[in-house]
CSV table of C-alpha atoms in Angstrom, one decimal:
chain,number,residue,atom,x,y,z
A,1,UNK,CA,35.3,101.1,87.7
A,2,UNK,CA,36.9,98.6,90.2
A,3,UNK,CA,40.6,98.8,91.0
A,4,UNK,CA,41.8,95.6,89.3
A,5,UNK,CA,45.5,96.6,89.1
A,6,UNK,CA,46.6,94.4,91.9
A,7,UNK,CA,44.8,91.4,90.4
A,8,UNK,CA,46.5,92.0,87.1
A,9,UNK,CA,49.9,92.2,88.6
A,10,UNK,CA,49.3,89.0,90.5
A,11,UNK,CA,48.0,87.2,87.4
A,12,UNK,CA,51.0,88.3,85.2
A,13,UNK,CA,53.6,87.2,87.8
A,14,UNK,CA,51.9,83.9,88.4
A,15,UNK,CA,51.8,83.1,84.6
A,16,UNK,CA,55.5,84.1,84.2
A,17,UNK,CA,56.7,82.1,87.2
A,18,UNK,CA,54.7,79.1,86.2
A,19,UNK,CA,56.4,79.0,82.8
A,20,UNK,CA,59.9,79.6,84.0
A,21,UNK,CA,59.6,77.1,86.8
A,22,UNK,CA,59.6,74.4,84.1
A,23,UNK,CA,63.1,75.3,83.0
A,24,UNK,CA,65.0,76.2,86.1
A,25,UNK,CA,67.4,73.4,85.4
A,26,UNK,CA,68.6,75.1,82.3
A,27,UNK,CA,71.4,77.6,81.9
A,28,UNK,CA,69.9,81.1,82.1
A,29,UNK,CA,73.2,83.0,82.5
A,30,UNK,CA,74.7,81.9,79.2
A,31,UNK,CA,71.6,82.4,77.1
A,32,UNK,CA,70.5,85.8,75.7
A,33,UNK,CA,66.9,87.0,76.3
A,34,UNK,CA,65.5,87.4,72.8
A,35,UNK,CA,66.6,90.7,71.2
A,36,UNK,CA,67.9,92.1,74.5
A,37,UNK,CA,71.6,92.4,75.4
A,38,UNK,CA,70.9,90.8,78.8
A,39,UNK,CA,71.1,87.2,79.6
A,40,UNK,CA,67.9,85.4,80.6
A,41,UNK,CA,69.0,85.4,84.2
A,42,UNK,CA,69.7,89.1,84.2
A,43,UNK,CA,66.3,89.7,82.6
A,44,UNK,CA,64.5,87.8,85.4
A,45,UNK,CA,66.4,89.9,88.0
A,46,UNK,CA,65.4,93.0,86.1
A,47,UNK,CA,61.7,92.0,86.4
A,48,UNK,CA,62.1,91.6,90.1
A,49,UNK,CA,63.9,94.9,90.4
A,50,UNK,CA,61.2,96.8,88.5
A,51,UNK,CA,58.4,95.2,90.6
A,52,UNK,CA,60.1,96.2,93.9
A,53,UNK,CA,60.9,99.7,92.5
A,54,UNK,CA,57.3,100.4,91.5
A,55,UNK,CA,56.1,99.0,94.8
A,56,UNK,CA,58.5,101.3,96.7
A,57,UNK,CA,57.6,104.4,94.6
A,58,UNK,CA,53.9,103.9,95.1
A,59,UNK,CA,54.0,102.9,98.8
A,60,UNK,CA,56.4,105.6,99.7
A,61,UNK,CA,54.8,108.3,97.5
A,62,UNK,CA,58.2,109.3,96.1
A,63,UNK,CA,57.7,112.6,94.4
A,64,UNK,CA,60.9,113.8,92.7
A,65,UNK,CA,63.1,110.7,91.9
A,66,UNK,CA,63.4,107.0,92.3
A,67,UNK,CA,64.0,105.8,95.8
A,68,UNK,CA,67.7,104.8,95.8
A,69,UNK,CA,67.7,101.1,96.6
A,70,UNK,CA,67.9,97.8,94.7
A,71,UNK,CA,68.0,94.0,95.0
A,72,UNK,CA,71.1,92.1,96.0
A,73,UNK,CA,70.9,88.3,95.8
A,74,UNK,CA,72.5,86.1,98.3
A,75,UNK,CA,75.6,84.1,97.0
A,76,UNK,CA,74.5,80.9,95.5
A,77,UNK,CA,70.9,81.9,94.7
A,78,UNK,CA,69.8,79.5,92.0
A,79,UNK,CA,67.1,80.0,89.3
A,80,UNK,CA,64.4,78.7,91.6
A,81,UNK,CA,65.5,81.1,94.3
A,82,UNK,CA,65.4,84.0,91.8
A,83,UNK,CA,61.8,83.1,90.9
A,84,UNK,CA,61.0,83.2,94.6
A,85,UNK,CA,62.2,86.8,94.5
A,86,UNK,CA,60.0,87.6,91.5
A,87,UNK,CA,57.0,86.2,93.3
A,88,UNK,CA,57.8,88.2,96.4
A,89,UNK,CA,58.3,91.5,94.7
A,90,UNK,CA,55.2,90.8,92.6
A,91,UNK,CA,53.3,90.3,95.9
A,92,UNK,CA,54.6,93.6,97.2
A,93,UNK,CA,53.5,95.6,94.1
A,94,UNK,CA,50.2,93.8,94.3
A,95,UNK,CA,49.7,95.0,97.9
A,96,UNK,CA,50.9,98.5,97.1
A,97,UNK,CA,48.4,98.9,94.3
A,98,UNK,CA,45.5,97.4,96.3
A,99,UNK,CA,46.1,99.6,99.3
A,100,UNK,CA,47.1,102.9,97.7
A,101,UNK,CA,44.4,105.5,97.9
A,102,UNK,CA,42.6,106.5,94.6
A,103,UNK,CA,44.4,109.9,94.5
A,104,UNK,CA,47.9,108.6,95.3
A,105,UNK,CA,50.6,109.4,92.8
A,106,UNK,CA,54.3,108.9,92.8
A,107,UNK,CA,57.3,109.8,90.6
A,108,UNK,CA,58.0,108.1,87.3
A,109,UNK,CA,59.9,109.9,84.6
A,110,UNK,CA,57.9,108.9,81.5
A,111,UNK,CA,56.4,111.0,80.1
A,112,UNK,CA,54.7,113.3,82.7
A,113,UNK,CA,56.8,112.6,85.8
A,114,UNK,CA,54.2,110.8,87.8
A,115,UNK,CA,51.8,107.8,87.8
A,116,UNK,CA,48.8,106.7,89.8
A,117,UNK,CA,48.1,103.2,91.2
A,118,UNK,CA,46.7,102.0,87.8
A,119,UNK,CA,49.8,103.3,86.1
A,120,UNK,CA,52.2,101.5,88.4
A,121,UNK,CA,50.2,98.3,88.0
A,122,UNK,CA,50.2,98.6,84.2
A,123,UNK,CA,53.9,99.3,84.1
A,124,UNK,CA,54.5,96.3,86.4
A,125,UNK,CA,52.4,94.0,84.2
A,126,UNK,CA,54.1,95.3,81.1
A,127,UNK,CA,57.6,94.5,82.5
A,128,UNK,CA,56.5,91.0,83.4
A,129,UNK,CA,54.8,90.2,80.1
A,130,UNK,CA,57.3,91.7,77.8
A,131,UNK,CA,60.4,90.4,79.5
A,132,UNK,CA,58.9,87.0,80.0
A,133,UNK,CA,58.4,87.1,76.2
A,134,UNK,CA,62.1,88.0,75.8
A,135,UNK,CA,63.2,85.2,78.1
A,136,UNK,CA,60.9,82.6,76.5
A,137,UNK,CA,62.3,83.6,73.1
A,138,UNK,CA,65.8,83.1,74.3
A,139,UNK,CA,65.0,79.7,75.8
A,140,UNK,CA,62.8,78.5,72.9
A,141,UNK,CA,59.6,78.4,75.0
A,142,UNK,CA,56.0,79.2,73.9
A,143,UNK,CA,54.5,82.1,75.8
A,144,UNK,CA,51.3,84.0,75.4
A,145,UNK,CA,49.6,85.7,78.3
A,146,UNK,CA,45.9,86.1,78.8
A,147,UNK,CA,44.5,88.7,76.4
A,148,UNK,CA,43.0,90.8,79.3
A,149,UNK,CA,46.5,91.4,80.7
A,150,UNK,CA,47.8,92.9,77.4
A,151,UNK,CA,44.5,94.9,77.1
A,152,UNK,CA,45.0,96.2,80.7
A,153,UNK,CA,48.4,97.5,79.7
A,154,UNK,CA,47.4,99.0,76.4
A,155,UNK,CA,44.3,100.9,77.7
A,156,UNK,CA,46.2,102.4,80.6
A,157,UNK,CA,49.7,103.4,79.4
A,158,UNK,CA,49.5,103.1,75.6
A,159,UNK,CA,46.7,105.5,74.8
A,160,UNK,CA,48.4,106.5,71.5
A,161,UNK,CA,48.4,103.0,70.1
A,162,UNK,CA,45.5,102.1,67.9
A,163,UNK,CA,44.0,98.8,69.2
A,164,UNK,CA,44.2,95.7,67.0
A,165,UNK,CA,42.1,92.5,67.0
A,166,UNK,CA,44.8,90.8,69.1
A,167,UNK,CA,45.8,92.6,72.2
A,168,UNK,CA,49.0,90.6,72.8
A,169,UNK,CA,50.4,91.1,69.3
A,170,UNK,CA,49.5,94.7,69.4
A,171,UNK,CA,51.5,95.2,72.6
A,172,UNK,CA,54.4,93.3,71.1
A,173,UNK,CA,54.3,95.6,68.1
A,174,UNK,CA,53.9,98.7,70.3
A,175,UNK,CA,57.1,97.8,72.1
A,176,UNK,CA,59.2,97.0,69.1
A,177,UNK,CA,58.9,93.2,69.5
A,178,UNK,CA,56.6,92.2,66.8
A,179,UNK,CA,55.0,93.0,63.5
A,180,UNK,CA,51.4,93.9,62.5
A,181,UNK,CA,50.4,93.6,58.8
A,182,UNK,CA,49.0,97.1,58.5
A,183,UNK,CA,51.7,99.0,60.5
A,184,UNK,CA,55.3,99.9,60.1
A,185,UNK,CA,57.7,98.3,62.5
A,186,UNK,CA,58.7,100.4,65.6
A,187,UNK,CA,62.3,101.0,66.6
A,188,UNK,CA,61.5,103.5,69.4
A,189,UNK,CA,58.6,103.5,71.8
A,190,UNK,CA,57.5,104.9,75.1
A,191,UNK,CA,54.5,104.3,77.3
A,192,UNK,CA,52.4,107.2,78.5
A,193,UNK,CA,51.0,107.4,82.1
A,194,UNK,CA,48.0,109.7,82.4
A,195,UNK,CA,48.7,113.4,82.5
A,196,UNK,CA,47.7,115.5,85.5
A,197,UNK,CA,47.5,119.3,85.3
A,198,UNK,CA,47.5,121.0,88.7
A,199,UNK,CA,45.2,123.9,89.6
A,200,UNK,CA,44.6,125.6,92.9
A,201,UNK,CA,41.7,123.6,94.4
A,202,UNK,CA,41.6,121.0,91.7
A,203,UNK,CA,43.7,118.5,89.8
A,204,UNK,CA,42.8,117.8,86.2
A,205,UNK,CA,43.4,114.1,85.7
A,206,UNK,CA,43.7,112.6,82.3
A,207,UNK,CA,41.0,110.1,81.3
A,208,UNK,CA,42.7,106.9,79.9
A,209,UNK,CA,41.0,104.8,77.2
A,210,UNK,CA,40.1,102.3,80.0
A,211,UNK,CA,38.4,105.0,82.1
A,212,UNK,CA,36.7,106.4,79.0
A,213,UNK,CA,35.2,103.0,78.1
A,214,UNK,CA,33.8,102.6,81.6
A,215,UNK,CA,32.3,106.2,81.6
A,216,UNK,CA,30.8,105.6,78.1
A,217,UNK,CA,29.2,102.4,79.4
A,218,UNK,CA,27.6,104.2,82.4
A,219,UNK,CA,30.4,103.6,85.0
A,220,UNK,CA,32.4,106.0,87.1
A,221,UNK,CA,35.6,105.7,85.1
A,222,UNK,CA,37.5,105.0,88.3
A,223,UNK,CA,36.8,108.4,89.8
A,224,UNK,CA,34.8,109.2,93.0
A,225,UNK,CA,32.1,111.6,91.7
A,226,UNK,CA,29.9,114.0,93.6
A,227,UNK,CA,26.3,112.9,94.0
A,228,UNK,CA,25.1,114.2,90.7
A,229,UNK,CA,28.0,113.2,88.5
A,230,UNK,CA,29.2,112.3,86.0
A,231,UNK,CA,27.1,114.5,83.6
A,232,UNK,CA,25.8,113.3,80.3
A,233,UNK,CA,28.3,115.6,78.6
A,234,UNK,CA,31.2,113.9,80.4
A,235,UNK,CA,30.0,110.5,79.1
A,236,UNK,CA,29.7,112.0,75.5
A,237,UNK,CA,33.3,113.3,75.9
A,238,UNK,CA,34.4,109.8,76.9
A,239,UNK,CA,32.9,108.5,73.8
A,240,UNK,CA,35.0,111.0,71.8
A,241,UNK,CA,38.1,109.7,73.6
A,242,UNK,CA,37.2,106.1,72.6
A,243,UNK,CA,36.6,107.1,69.0
A,244,UNK,CA,40.0,108.8,68.8
A,245,UNK,CA,41.7,105.8,70.5
A,246,UNK,CA,40.1,103.3,68.2
A,247,UNK,CA,41.1,105.4,65.2
A,248,UNK,CA,44.7,105.7,66.5
A,249,UNK,CA,44.6,109.5,66.7
A,250,UNK,CA,44.1,110.0,70.4
A,251,UNK,CA,46.8,112.0,72.1
A,252,UNK,CA,46.6,112.1,75.9
A,253,UNK,CA,47.8,115.7,76.0
A,254,UNK,CA,44.6,116.7,74.1
A,255,UNK,CA,42.2,114.3,75.6
A,256,UNK,CA,39.6,114.7,78.4
A,257,UNK,CA,40.4,115.4,82.1
A,258,UNK,CA,38.3,114.8,85.2
A,259,UNK,CA,38.2,117.8,87.5
A,260,UNK,CA,38.9,116.4,90.9
A,261,UNK,CA,38.8,118.4,94.1
A,262,UNK,CA,41.9,118.3,96.2
A,263,UNK,CA,40.0,118.6,99.5
A,264,UNK,CA,38.1,115.3,99.2
A,265,UNK,CA,39.1,113.6,95.9
A,266,UNK,CA,35.7,114.0,94.4
A,267,UNK,CA,35.3,114.6,90.7
A,268,UNK,CA,33.0,117.6,89.9
A,269,UNK,CA,33.1,117.6,86.1
A,270,UNK,CA,35.2,117.2,83.1
A,271,UNK,CA,37.1,119.3,80.6
A,272,UNK,CA,39.0,118.5,77.5
A,273,UNK,CA,39.9,119.1,73.9
A,274,UNK,CA,38.1,118.1,70.7
A,275,UNK,CA,41.3,116.7,69.3
A,276,UNK,CA,44.9,117.7,68.6
A,277,UNK,CA,45.8,121.2,67.2
A,278,UNK,CA,45.0,121.9,63.6
A,279,UNK,CA,47.5,123.1,61.1
A,280,UNK,CA,47.2,126.6,62.4
A,281,UNK,CA,47.9,125.5,66.0
A,282,UNK,CA,44.3,126.0,67.1
A,283,UNK,CA,42.7,123.6,69.6
A,284,UNK,CA,39.1,123.6,70.8
A,285,UNK,CA,38.2,123.2,74.4
A,286,UNK,CA,35.0,122.3,76.2
A,287,UNK,CA,33.8,121.5,79.7
A,288,UNK,CA,31.0,120.1,81.8
A,289,UNK,CA,30.3,120.7,85.5
A,290,UNK,CA,27.8,119.0,87.7
A,291,UNK,CA,25.0,121.2,88.8
A,292,UNK,CA,25.8,120.9,92.5
A,293,UNK,CA,29.3,122.1,91.8
A,294,UNK,CA,28.5,125.2,89.9
A,295,UNK,CA,28.9,128.7,91.3
A,296,UNK,CA,32.2,127.9,93.0
A,297,UNK,CA,34.6,129.0,90.3
A,298,UNK,CA,35.8,125.5,89.5
A,299,UNK,CA,35.2,125.8,85.8
A,300,UNK,CA,37.1,129.1,85.6
A,301,UNK,CA,40.0,127.7,87.6
A,302,UNK,CA,40.2,124.5,85.5
A,303,UNK,CA,39.9,126.3,82.2
A,304,UNK,CA,42.6,128.8,83.1
A,305,UNK,CA,45.0,125.9,84.1
A,306,UNK,CA,44.3,123.7,81.1
A,307,UNK,CA,44.5,126.6,78.6
A,308,UNK,CA,47.8,127.8,80.1
A,309,UNK,CA,49.1,124.2,79.9
A,310,UNK,CA,48.2,123.9,76.3
A,311,UNK,CA,49.6,127.3,75.3
A,312,UNK,CA,52.9,126.4,76.9
A,313,UNK,CA,53.4,123.9,74.1
A,314,UNK,CA,55.2,124.7,70.9
A,315,UNK,CA,52.4,123.2,68.7
A,316,UNK,CA,49.5,125.3,70.2
A,317,UNK,CA,49.0,128.9,69.2
A,318,UNK,CA,45.4,129.5,70.3
A,319,UNK,CA,42.8,127.8,72.4
A,320,UNK,CA,39.2,128.4,71.3
A,321,UNK,CA,35.8,127.8,73.0
A,322,UNK,CA,32.6,127.7,71.0
A,323,UNK,CA,29.5,128.6,73.1
A,324,UNK,CA,25.8,128.9,72.4
A,325,UNK,CA,24.8,132.6,72.1
A,326,UNK,CA,22.4,132.4,75.0
A,327,UNK,CA,24.7,130.5,77.4
A,328,UNK,CA,25.7,133.6,79.3
A,329,UNK,CA,27.2,131.8,82.4
A,330,UNK,CA,29.6,129.9,80.2
A,331,UNK,CA,30.6,133.0,78.3
A,332,UNK,CA,31.4,134.6,81.7
A,333,UNK,CA,33.5,131.6,82.6
A,334,UNK,CA,35.7,131.8,79.5
A,335,UNK,CA,36.0,135.6,79.9
A,336,UNK,CA,37.2,135.2,83.4
A,337,UNK,CA,39.7,132.6,82.2
A,338,UNK,CA,41.4,135.1,79.8
A,339,UNK,CA,39.4,134.4,76.6
A,340,UNK,CA,38.2,137.2,74.4
A,341,UNK,CA,35.5,137.3,71.8
A,342,UNK,CA,36.7,136.4,68.3
A,343,UNK,CA,36.2,138.8,65.4
A,344,UNK,CA,32.9,138.4,63.6
A,345,UNK,CA,34.4,137.0,60.4
A,346,UNK,CA,36.5,134.5,62.4
A,347,UNK,CA,33.4,133.6,64.5
A,348,UNK,CA,31.4,132.9,61.3
A,349,UNK,CA,34.2,130.8,59.8
A,350,UNK,CA,34.8,128.8,62.9
A,351,UNK,CA,31.1,128.0,63.6
A,352,UNK,CA,30.2,127.4,60.0
A,353,UNK,CA,28.7,123.9,59.4
A,354,UNK,CA,28.1,123.2,63.1
A,355,UNK,CA,24.7,122.1,64.3
A,356,UNK,CA,23.3,124.5,66.8
A,357,UNK,CA,19.9,125.8,67.9
A,358,UNK,CA,21.0,129.4,67.4
A,359,UNK,CA,24.0,131.6,66.7
A,360,UNK,CA,27.3,130.6,68.3
A,361,UNK,CA,29.9,132.7,70.1
A,362,UNK,CA,33.6,132.0,69.6
A,363,UNK,CA,36.1,132.9,72.3
A,364,UNK,CA,39.9,132.8,71.9
A,365,UNK,CA,42.9,132.7,74.2
A,366,UNK,CA,46.4,133.1,73.0
A,367,UNK,CA,49.8,133.0,74.7
């Protein structure tokens, strides 16, 4: 999957500036930006401030907080000059996204305290699209960005939002700015960058709906795989992510994660959940490792890290793994990761109704 984040930032900024250049002779300071408490001029400055902040975070790889700097305009800067600043800060974010390595991450507070280059690109595009909408609403202008820009944002940082037939109106609804006929209006919202769970030699990187779609279609999902990856099981898991996303039930915390080696940034497999916890707080986990990567302890390491991460949550009481009775290597993996064999009656109840070539083994890990 090609890194298109820089292009999307560039397109979003160009569309916004082109519209606002037509009304630079109007009063931006005395007019409110839609439903915001800011003036239109303050909102344009906010766009520029976010773009430079994201560029700085990503380029500098800030890890614990925002880099403490901001934009100060020269006295007498008019509306045209302010748009020059937006174009410049947009170009800086575009460059930062295009040049950042695949594995680069930097601090952002919501909700998992970091973002990768696609996340920063999507946040930048979101700021441009949404606040241009606010400004246009205040100034009485018609504004509708290209649908692929809204789709880019939704499939990267709004994995919890069920897609609609119109990406732009879905994004407006998801950010409390619009209505959809089959959904209640939102008063609170938050975007979600992909979750990364650290392990010793690996990082477990959350697969976004955009990555899942690419994997399901035969692509790499934006990851650099070892020579025999991704596996068929990984592609099937990606299809499960897409199904959950399209149904509006996908939760990034209980999705699929690519297992990426720290030493070279290569993905060696995938691991994830079959959905959110049930009413008893039980969540099922599964995994897939490329043949060339087996025998190195990667599956055990990743399983231990992801199970511990899940069990640290208040809504998870047990993580279960269901394994074919003759898959001894996989049973050894879960045992080394702290899972124990379930009682026979629990095993029968858990595996009842599942299609399998033979008996199934159920293993459980609790906090």
